[in-house]
Tab-separated table of C-alpha atoms and ligand atoms in Angstrom:
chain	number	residue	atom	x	y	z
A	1	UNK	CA	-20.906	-45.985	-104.498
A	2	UNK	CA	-23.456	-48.367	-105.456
A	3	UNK	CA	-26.453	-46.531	-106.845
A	4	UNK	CA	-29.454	-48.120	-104.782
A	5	UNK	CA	-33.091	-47.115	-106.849
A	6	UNK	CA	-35.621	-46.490	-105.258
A	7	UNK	CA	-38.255	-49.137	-106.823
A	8	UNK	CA	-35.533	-51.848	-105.279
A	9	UNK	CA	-36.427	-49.803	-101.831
A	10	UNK	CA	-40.012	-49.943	-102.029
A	11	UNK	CA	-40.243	-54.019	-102.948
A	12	UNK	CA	-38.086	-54.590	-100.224
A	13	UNK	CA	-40.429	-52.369	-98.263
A	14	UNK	CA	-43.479	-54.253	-99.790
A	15	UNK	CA	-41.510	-57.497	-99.163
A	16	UNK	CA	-41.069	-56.554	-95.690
A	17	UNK	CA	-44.016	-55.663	-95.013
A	18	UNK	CA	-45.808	-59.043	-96.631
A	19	UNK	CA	-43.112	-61.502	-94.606
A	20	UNK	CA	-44.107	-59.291	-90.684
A	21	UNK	CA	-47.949	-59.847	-91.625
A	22	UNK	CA	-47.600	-62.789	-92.042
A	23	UNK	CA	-45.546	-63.272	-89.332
A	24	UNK	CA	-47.585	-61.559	-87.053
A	25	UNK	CA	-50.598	-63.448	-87.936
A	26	UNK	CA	-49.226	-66.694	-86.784
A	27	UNK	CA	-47.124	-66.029	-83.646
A	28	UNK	CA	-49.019	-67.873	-80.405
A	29	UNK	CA	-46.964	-66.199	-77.421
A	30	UNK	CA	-47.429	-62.242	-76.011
A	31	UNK	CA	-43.410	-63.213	-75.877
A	32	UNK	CA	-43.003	-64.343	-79.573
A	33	UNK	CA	-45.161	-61.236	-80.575
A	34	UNK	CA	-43.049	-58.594	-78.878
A	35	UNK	CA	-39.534	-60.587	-80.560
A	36	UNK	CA	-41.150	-60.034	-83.662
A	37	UNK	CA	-41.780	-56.462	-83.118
A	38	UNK	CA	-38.158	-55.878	-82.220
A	39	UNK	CA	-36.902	-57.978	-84.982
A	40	UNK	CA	-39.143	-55.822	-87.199
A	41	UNK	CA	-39.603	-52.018	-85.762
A	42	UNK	CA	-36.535	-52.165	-83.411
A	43	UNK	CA	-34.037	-49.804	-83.489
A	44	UNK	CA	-31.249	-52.265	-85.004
A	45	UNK	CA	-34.516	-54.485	-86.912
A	46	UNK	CA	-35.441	-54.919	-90.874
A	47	UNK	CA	-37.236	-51.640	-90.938
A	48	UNK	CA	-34.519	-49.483	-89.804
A	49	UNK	CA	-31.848	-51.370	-91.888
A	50	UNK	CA	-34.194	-50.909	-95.201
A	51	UNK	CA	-34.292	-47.008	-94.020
A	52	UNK	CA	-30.811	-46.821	-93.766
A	53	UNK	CA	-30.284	-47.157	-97.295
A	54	UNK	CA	-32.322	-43.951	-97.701
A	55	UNK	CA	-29.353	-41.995	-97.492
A	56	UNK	CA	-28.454	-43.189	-100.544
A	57	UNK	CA	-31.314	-41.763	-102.573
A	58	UNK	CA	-31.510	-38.706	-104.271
A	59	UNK	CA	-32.908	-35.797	-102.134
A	60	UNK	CA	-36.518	-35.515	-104.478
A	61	UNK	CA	-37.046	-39.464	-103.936
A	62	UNK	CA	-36.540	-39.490	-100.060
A	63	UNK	CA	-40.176	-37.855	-99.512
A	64	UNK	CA	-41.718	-40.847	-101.122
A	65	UNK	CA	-39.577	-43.579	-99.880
A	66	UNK	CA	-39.993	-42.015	-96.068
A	67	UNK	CA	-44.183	-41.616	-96.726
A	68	UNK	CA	-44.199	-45.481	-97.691
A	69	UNK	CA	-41.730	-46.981	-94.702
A	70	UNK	CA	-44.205	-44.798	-92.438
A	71	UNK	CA	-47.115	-46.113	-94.417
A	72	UNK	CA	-45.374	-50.319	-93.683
A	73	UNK	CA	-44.348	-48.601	-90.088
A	74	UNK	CA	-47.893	-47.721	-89.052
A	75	UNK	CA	-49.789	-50.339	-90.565
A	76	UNK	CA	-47.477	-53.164	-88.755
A	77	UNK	CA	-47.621	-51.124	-85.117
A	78	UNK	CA	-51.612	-51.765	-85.581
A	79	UNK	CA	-50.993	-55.020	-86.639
A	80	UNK	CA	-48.570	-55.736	-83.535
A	81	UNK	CA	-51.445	-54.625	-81.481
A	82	UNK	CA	-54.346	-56.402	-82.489
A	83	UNK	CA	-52.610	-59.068	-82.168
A	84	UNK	CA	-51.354	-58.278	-78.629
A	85	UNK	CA	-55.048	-57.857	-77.708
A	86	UNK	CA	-56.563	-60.852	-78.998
A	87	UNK	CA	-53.762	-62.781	-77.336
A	88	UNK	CA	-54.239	-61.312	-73.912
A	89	UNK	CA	-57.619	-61.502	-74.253
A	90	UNK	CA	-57.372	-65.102	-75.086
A	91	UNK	CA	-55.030	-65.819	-72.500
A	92	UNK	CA	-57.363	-64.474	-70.140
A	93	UNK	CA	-59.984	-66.906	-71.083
A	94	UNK	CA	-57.771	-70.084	-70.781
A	95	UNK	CA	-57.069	-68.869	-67.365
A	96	UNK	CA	-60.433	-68.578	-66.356
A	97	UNK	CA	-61.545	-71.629	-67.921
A	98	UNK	CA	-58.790	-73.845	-66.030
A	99	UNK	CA	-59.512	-71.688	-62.448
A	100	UNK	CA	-63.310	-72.327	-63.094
A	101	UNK	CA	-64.876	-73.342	-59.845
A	102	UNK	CA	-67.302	-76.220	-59.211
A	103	UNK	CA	-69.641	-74.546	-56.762
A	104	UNK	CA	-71.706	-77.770	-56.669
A	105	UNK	CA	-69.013	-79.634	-55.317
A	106	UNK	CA	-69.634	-80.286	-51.986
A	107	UNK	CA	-67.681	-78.574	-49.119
A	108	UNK	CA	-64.944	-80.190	-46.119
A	109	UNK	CA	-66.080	-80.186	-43.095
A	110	UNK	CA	-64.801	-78.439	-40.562
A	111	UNK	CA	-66.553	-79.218	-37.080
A	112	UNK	CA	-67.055	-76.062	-35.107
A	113	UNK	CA	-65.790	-75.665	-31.436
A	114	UNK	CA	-67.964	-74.360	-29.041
A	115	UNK	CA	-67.882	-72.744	-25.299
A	116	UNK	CA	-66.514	-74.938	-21.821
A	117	UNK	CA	-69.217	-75.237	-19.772
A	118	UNK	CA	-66.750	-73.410	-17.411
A	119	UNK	CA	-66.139	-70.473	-19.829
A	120	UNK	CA	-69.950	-70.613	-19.999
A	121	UNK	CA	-70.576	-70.295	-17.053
A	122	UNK	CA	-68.161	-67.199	-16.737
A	123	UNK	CA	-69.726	-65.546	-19.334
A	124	UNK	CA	-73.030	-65.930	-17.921
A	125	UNK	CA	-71.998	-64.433	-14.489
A	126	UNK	CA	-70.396	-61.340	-16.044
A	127	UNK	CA	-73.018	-60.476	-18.381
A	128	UNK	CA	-75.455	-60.205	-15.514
A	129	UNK	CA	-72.684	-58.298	-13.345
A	130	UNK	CA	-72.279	-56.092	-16.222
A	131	UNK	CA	-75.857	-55.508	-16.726
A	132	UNK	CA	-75.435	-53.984	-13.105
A	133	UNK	CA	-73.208	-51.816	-14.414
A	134	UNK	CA	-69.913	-53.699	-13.003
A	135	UNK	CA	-66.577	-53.435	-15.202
A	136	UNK	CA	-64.911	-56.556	-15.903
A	137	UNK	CA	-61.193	-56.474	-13.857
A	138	UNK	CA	-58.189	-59.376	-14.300
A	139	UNK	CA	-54.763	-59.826	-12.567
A	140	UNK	CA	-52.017	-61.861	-12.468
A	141	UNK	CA	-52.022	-65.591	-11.224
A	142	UNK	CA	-48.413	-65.005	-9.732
A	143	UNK	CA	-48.902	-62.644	-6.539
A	144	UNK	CA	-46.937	-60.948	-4.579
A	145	UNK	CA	-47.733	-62.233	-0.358
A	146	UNK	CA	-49.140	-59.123	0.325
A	147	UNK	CA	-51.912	-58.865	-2.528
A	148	UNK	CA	-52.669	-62.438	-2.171
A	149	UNK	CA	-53.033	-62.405	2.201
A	150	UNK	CA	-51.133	-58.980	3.504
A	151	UNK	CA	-53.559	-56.005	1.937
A	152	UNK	CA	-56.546	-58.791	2.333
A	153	UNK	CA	-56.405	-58.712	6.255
A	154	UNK	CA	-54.647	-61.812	6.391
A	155	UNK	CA	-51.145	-61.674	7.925
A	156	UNK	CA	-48.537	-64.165	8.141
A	157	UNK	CA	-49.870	-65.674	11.358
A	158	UNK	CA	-53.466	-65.594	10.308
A	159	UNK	CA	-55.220	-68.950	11.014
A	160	UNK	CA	-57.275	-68.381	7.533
A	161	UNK	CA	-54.018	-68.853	5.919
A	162	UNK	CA	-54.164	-72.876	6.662
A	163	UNK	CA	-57.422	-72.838	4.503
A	164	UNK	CA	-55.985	-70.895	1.654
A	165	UNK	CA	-53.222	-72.286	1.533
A	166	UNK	CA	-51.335	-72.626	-1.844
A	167	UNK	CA	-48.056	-73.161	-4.274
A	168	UNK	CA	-45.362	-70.889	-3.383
A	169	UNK	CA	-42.224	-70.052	-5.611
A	170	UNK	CA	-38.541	-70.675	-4.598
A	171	UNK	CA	-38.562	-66.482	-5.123
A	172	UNK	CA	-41.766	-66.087	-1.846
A	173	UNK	CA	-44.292	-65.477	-4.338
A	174	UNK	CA	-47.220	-67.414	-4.832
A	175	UNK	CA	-49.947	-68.926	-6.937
A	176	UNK	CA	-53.009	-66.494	-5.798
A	177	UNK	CA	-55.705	-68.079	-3.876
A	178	UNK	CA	-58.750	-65.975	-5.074
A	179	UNK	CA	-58.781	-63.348	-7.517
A	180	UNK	CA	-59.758	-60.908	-4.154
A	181	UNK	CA	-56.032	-59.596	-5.101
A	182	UNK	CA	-56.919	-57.606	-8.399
A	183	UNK	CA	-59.376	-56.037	-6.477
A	184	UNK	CA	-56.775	-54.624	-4.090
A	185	UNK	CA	-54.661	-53.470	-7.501
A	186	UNK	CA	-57.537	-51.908	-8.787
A	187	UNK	CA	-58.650	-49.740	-5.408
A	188	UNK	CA	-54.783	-48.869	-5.642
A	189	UNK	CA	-54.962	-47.185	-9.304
A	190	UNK	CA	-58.873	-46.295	-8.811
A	191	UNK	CA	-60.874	-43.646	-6.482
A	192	UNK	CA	-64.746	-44.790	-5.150
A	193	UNK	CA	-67.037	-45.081	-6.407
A	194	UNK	CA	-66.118	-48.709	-7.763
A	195	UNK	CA	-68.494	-51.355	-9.180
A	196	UNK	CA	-65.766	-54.638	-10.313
A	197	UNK	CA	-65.868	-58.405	-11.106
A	198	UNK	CA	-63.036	-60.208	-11.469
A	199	UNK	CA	-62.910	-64.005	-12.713
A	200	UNK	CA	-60.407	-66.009	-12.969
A	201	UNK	CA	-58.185	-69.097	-12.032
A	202	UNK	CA	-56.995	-69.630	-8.850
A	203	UNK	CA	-54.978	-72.089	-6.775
A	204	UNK	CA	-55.344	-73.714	-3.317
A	205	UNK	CA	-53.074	-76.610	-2.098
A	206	UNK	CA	-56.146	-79.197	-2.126
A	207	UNK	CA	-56.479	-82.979	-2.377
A	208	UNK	CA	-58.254	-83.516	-5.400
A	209	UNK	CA	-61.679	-85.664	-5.567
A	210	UNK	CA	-65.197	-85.047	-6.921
A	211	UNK	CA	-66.206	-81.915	-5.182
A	212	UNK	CA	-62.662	-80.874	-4.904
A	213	UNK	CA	-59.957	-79.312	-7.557
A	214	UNK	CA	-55.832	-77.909	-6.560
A	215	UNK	CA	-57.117	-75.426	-9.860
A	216	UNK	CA	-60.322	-73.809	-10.048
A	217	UNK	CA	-62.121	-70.669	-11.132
A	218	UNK	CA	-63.870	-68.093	-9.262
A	219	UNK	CA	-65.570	-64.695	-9.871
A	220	UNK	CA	-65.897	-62.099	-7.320
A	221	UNK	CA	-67.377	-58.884	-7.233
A	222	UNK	CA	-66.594	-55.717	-5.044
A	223	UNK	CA	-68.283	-52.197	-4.890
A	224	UNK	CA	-66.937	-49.238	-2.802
A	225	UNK	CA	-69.004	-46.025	-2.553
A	226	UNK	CA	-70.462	-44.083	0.194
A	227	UNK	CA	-73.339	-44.927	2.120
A	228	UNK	CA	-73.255	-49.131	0.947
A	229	UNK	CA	-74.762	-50.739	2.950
A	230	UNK	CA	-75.741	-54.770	3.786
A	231	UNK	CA	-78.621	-54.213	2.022
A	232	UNK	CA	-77.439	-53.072	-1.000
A	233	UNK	CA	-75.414	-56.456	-0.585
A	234	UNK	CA	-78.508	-59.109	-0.102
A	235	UNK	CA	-80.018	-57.057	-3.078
A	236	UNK	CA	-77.537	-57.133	-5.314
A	237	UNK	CA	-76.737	-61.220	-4.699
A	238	UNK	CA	-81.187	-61.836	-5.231
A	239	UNK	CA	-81.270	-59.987	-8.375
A	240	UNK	CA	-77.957	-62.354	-9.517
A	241	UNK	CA	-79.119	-65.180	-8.649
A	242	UNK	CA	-82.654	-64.546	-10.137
A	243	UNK	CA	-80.945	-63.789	-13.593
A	244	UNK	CA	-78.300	-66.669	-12.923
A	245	UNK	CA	-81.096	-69.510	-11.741
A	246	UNK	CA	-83.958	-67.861	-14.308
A	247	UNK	CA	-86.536	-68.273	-11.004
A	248	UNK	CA	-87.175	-66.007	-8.109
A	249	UNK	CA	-85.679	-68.796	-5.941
A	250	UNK	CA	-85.410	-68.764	-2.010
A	251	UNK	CA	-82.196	-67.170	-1.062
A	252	UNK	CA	-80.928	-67.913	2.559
A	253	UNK	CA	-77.965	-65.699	3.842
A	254	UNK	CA	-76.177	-67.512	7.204
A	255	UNK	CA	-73.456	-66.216	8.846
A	256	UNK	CA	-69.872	-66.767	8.377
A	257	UNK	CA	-66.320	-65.570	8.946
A	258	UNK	CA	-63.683	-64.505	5.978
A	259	UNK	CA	-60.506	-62.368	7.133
A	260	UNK	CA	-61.555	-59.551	4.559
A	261	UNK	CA	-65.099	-59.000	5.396
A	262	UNK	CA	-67.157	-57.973	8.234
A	263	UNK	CA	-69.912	-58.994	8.835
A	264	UNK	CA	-69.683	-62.209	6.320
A	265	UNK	CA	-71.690	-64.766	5.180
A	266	UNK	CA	-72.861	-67.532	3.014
A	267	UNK	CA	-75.478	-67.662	0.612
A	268	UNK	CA	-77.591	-70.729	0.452
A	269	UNK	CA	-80.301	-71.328	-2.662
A	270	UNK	CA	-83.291	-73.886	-2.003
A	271	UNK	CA	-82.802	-75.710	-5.757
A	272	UNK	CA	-84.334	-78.779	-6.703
A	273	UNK	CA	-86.111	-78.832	-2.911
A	274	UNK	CA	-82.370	-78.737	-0.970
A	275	UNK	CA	-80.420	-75.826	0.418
A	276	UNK	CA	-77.258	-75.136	-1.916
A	277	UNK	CA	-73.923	-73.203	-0.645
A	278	UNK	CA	-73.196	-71.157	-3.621
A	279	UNK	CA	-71.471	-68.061	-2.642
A	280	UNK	CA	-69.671	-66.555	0.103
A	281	UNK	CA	-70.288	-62.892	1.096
A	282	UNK	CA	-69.643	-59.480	3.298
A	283	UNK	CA	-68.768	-56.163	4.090
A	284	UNK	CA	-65.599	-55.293	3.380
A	285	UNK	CA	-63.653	-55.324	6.518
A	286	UNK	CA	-62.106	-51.349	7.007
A	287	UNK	CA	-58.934	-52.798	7.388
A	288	UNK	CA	-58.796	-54.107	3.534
A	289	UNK	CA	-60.440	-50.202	2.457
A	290	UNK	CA	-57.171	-48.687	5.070
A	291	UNK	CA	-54.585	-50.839	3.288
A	292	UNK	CA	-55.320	-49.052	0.186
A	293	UNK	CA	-55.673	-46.300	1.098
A	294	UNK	CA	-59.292	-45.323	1.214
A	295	UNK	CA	-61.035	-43.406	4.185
A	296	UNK	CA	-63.128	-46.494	5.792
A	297	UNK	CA	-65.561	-43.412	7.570
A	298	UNK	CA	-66.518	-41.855	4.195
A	299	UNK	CA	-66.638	-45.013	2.071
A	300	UNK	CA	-67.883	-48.889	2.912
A	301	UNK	CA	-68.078	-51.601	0.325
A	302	UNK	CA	-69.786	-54.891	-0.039
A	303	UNK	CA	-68.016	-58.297	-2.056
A	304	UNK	CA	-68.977	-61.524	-2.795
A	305	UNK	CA	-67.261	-64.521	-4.234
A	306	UNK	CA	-68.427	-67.491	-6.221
A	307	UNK	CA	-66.833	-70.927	-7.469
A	308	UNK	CA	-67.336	-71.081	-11.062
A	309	UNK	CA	-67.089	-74.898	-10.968
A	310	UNK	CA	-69.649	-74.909	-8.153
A	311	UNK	CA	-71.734	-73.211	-10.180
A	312	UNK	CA	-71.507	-75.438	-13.535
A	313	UNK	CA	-72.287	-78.178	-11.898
A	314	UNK	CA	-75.095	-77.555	-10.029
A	315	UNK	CA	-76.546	-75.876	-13.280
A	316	UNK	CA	-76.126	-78.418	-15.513
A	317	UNK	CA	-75.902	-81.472	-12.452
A	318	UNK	CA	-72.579	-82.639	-13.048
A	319	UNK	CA	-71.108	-85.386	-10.489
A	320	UNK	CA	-67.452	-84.763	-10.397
A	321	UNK	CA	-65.743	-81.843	-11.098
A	322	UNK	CA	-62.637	-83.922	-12.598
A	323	UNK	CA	-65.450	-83.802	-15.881
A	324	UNK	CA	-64.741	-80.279	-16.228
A	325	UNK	CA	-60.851	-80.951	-16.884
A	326	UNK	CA	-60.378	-84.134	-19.121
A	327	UNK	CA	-61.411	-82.605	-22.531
A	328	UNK	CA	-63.646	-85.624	-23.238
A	329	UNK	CA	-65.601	-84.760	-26.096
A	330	UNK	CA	-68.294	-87.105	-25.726
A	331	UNK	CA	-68.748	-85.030	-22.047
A	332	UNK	CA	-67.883	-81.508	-23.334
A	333	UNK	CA	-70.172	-82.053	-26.834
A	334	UNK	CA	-73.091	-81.950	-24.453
A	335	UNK	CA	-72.893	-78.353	-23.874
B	401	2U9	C1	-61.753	-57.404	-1.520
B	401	2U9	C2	-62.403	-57.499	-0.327
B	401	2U9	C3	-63.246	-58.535	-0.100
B	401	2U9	C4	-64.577	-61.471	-1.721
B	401	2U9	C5	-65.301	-62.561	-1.071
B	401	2U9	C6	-65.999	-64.602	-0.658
B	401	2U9	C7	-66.616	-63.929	0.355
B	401	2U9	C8	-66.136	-66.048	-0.822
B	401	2U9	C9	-65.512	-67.992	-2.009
B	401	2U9	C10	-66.659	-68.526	-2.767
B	401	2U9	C11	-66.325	-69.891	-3.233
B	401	2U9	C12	-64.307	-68.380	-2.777
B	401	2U9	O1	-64.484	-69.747	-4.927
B	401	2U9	S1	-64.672	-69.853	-3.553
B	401	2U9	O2	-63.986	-70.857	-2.850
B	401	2U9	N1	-65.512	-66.569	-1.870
B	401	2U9	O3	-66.731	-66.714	-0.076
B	401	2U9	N2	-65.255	-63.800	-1.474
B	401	2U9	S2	-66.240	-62.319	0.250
B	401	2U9	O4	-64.282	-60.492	-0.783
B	401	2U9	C13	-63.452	-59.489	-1.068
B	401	2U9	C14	-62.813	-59.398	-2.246
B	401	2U9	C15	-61.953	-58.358	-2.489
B	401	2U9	C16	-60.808	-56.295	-1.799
């Protein structure tokens, strides 16, 4: 057995411990550092192979040998860390100098959309509606032949139907003709009272031309309760079309005829010294409150229906409806 002293232990301790320093000192890499610190402290590095050679000292000389390699053990572990610090901390700061941003640079562009005079229009009409207190209803554009005509006094030999009429599908149900049908699926699901506006699209089999559009939009409004009466009707329309027009304008109300209302009738505005057909008008006809199911002696209700279209164009006098629909910005940047 070779008889290892213990001063060649403690210079190759010292030696060691000079070589990691100096080591440590000059790595660049968190990567590099932490291969050092295996090749060095690890369980199979220098360190422990130096220590393993301890066994061969004499019991009294193990104390000192184990104090120093603790002593090398410590001091490098420090070492290893400082070093891990200042290299984060450095890495850090080369990643925030390359992300640094230029706020003076100056920005991209990005044009902002804005509202369709249509949807404009909408949202005009059911702000003042819900000012009222009306809650916004919608439906689907697909109806079934009785929400669209059947429940709305209309049947299938009605003579209103040749006004109305629309696209069917191959299965008998149609493109709706007014949004008058989620009204009729509301009353079904609701009891009186009932204060609704429903806009929407809605399809009639027309020939198109200025005044004149197969696709258009329309808002409608319906209120059931007990004791409504014409009045409350002529009322309601003045106040809307005082918020809608921004003037206390002259409001003319001539009769008409609609399948679902009784009595019925237009509403003219004097605007810009001539008398404008804006919206169309009534009682609700007892057969439309019977269909779903409400007692027409306890409760009456009062609706009235508007072309959006109608509407945007007279408010901001455009000549042809067609504008509405060909997305031509220099048209549509107007608004
Ligand atoms: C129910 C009962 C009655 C809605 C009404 C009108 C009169 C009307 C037209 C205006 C221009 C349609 O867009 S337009 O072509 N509308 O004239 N609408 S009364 O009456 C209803 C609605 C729902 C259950």
């Amino acid at each position: 057995m070779t008889i290892t002293s213990i001063s060649q232990i403690e210079s190759e301790l010292h030696l060691l411990q000079q070589e990691a320093k100096i080591a440590i000192a000059q790595v660049t890499t968190l990567a590099q550092l932490e291969q050092l610190r295996i090749d060095y402290l690890g369980k199979k590095g220098k360190l422990s192979q130096i220590l393993r050679e301890m066994g061969k000292l004499s019991p009294q000389d193990r104390p000192r040998i184990g104090a120093l390699a603790n002593e090398v053990k410590e001091g490098l572990q420090e070492q290893l860390e400082r070093q891990r610090q200042d290299l984060q901390a450095a890495q850090i700061q080369a990643q925030l100098e390359a992300e640094t941003l230029d706020v003076t640079m100056p920005g991209v562009g990005r044009p902002l959309g804005r509202i369709h005079p249509l949807n404009g229009t909408i949202d005009r009409v059911l702000d003042i509606f819900v000012g009222l207190g009306y809650k916004v209803a919608t439906g689907p554009h697909v109806e079934t032949d009785y929400y669209n005509f059947e429940a709305l006094n209309t049947p299938a030999d009605h003579p209103a139907r040749d006004m109305q009429d629309t696209f069917y599908l191959p299965d008998g149900n149609l493109l709706r003709t007014h949004t008058s049908s989620v009204q009729i699926r509301y009353m079904e699901t609701h009891e009186p009272p009932i204060r609704i506006v429903a806009p929407g699209r809605v399809y009639r089999r027309d020939t198109v031309d200025a005044t004149h559009s197969a696709v258009f939009h329309q808002v409608e409004l319906l209120a059931v309760d007990r004791g409504l009466t014409f009045n409350d009707l002529k009322g309601t329309i003045k106040e809307f079309i005082r918020q809608m027009f921004g003037a206390e304008l002259p409001v003319r109300f001539r009769a008409s005829y609609f399948p679902f209302t009784e009595p019925s009738a237009e509403v003219d505005v004097q605007w810009q010294g001539k008398w404008l057909e804006v919206m169309g008008c009534g009682m609700v006809d007892p057969n439309v409150l019977k269909a779903v199911g409400y007692d027409p002696e306890i409760y009456t209700g009062f609706a009235a229906g508007l072309g959006v279209e109608r509407f945007a164009m007279v408010l901001h006098q455009i000549d042809d409806i067609r504008r509405l629909y060909n997305s031509d910005l220099r048209f549509l940047r107007q608004f």
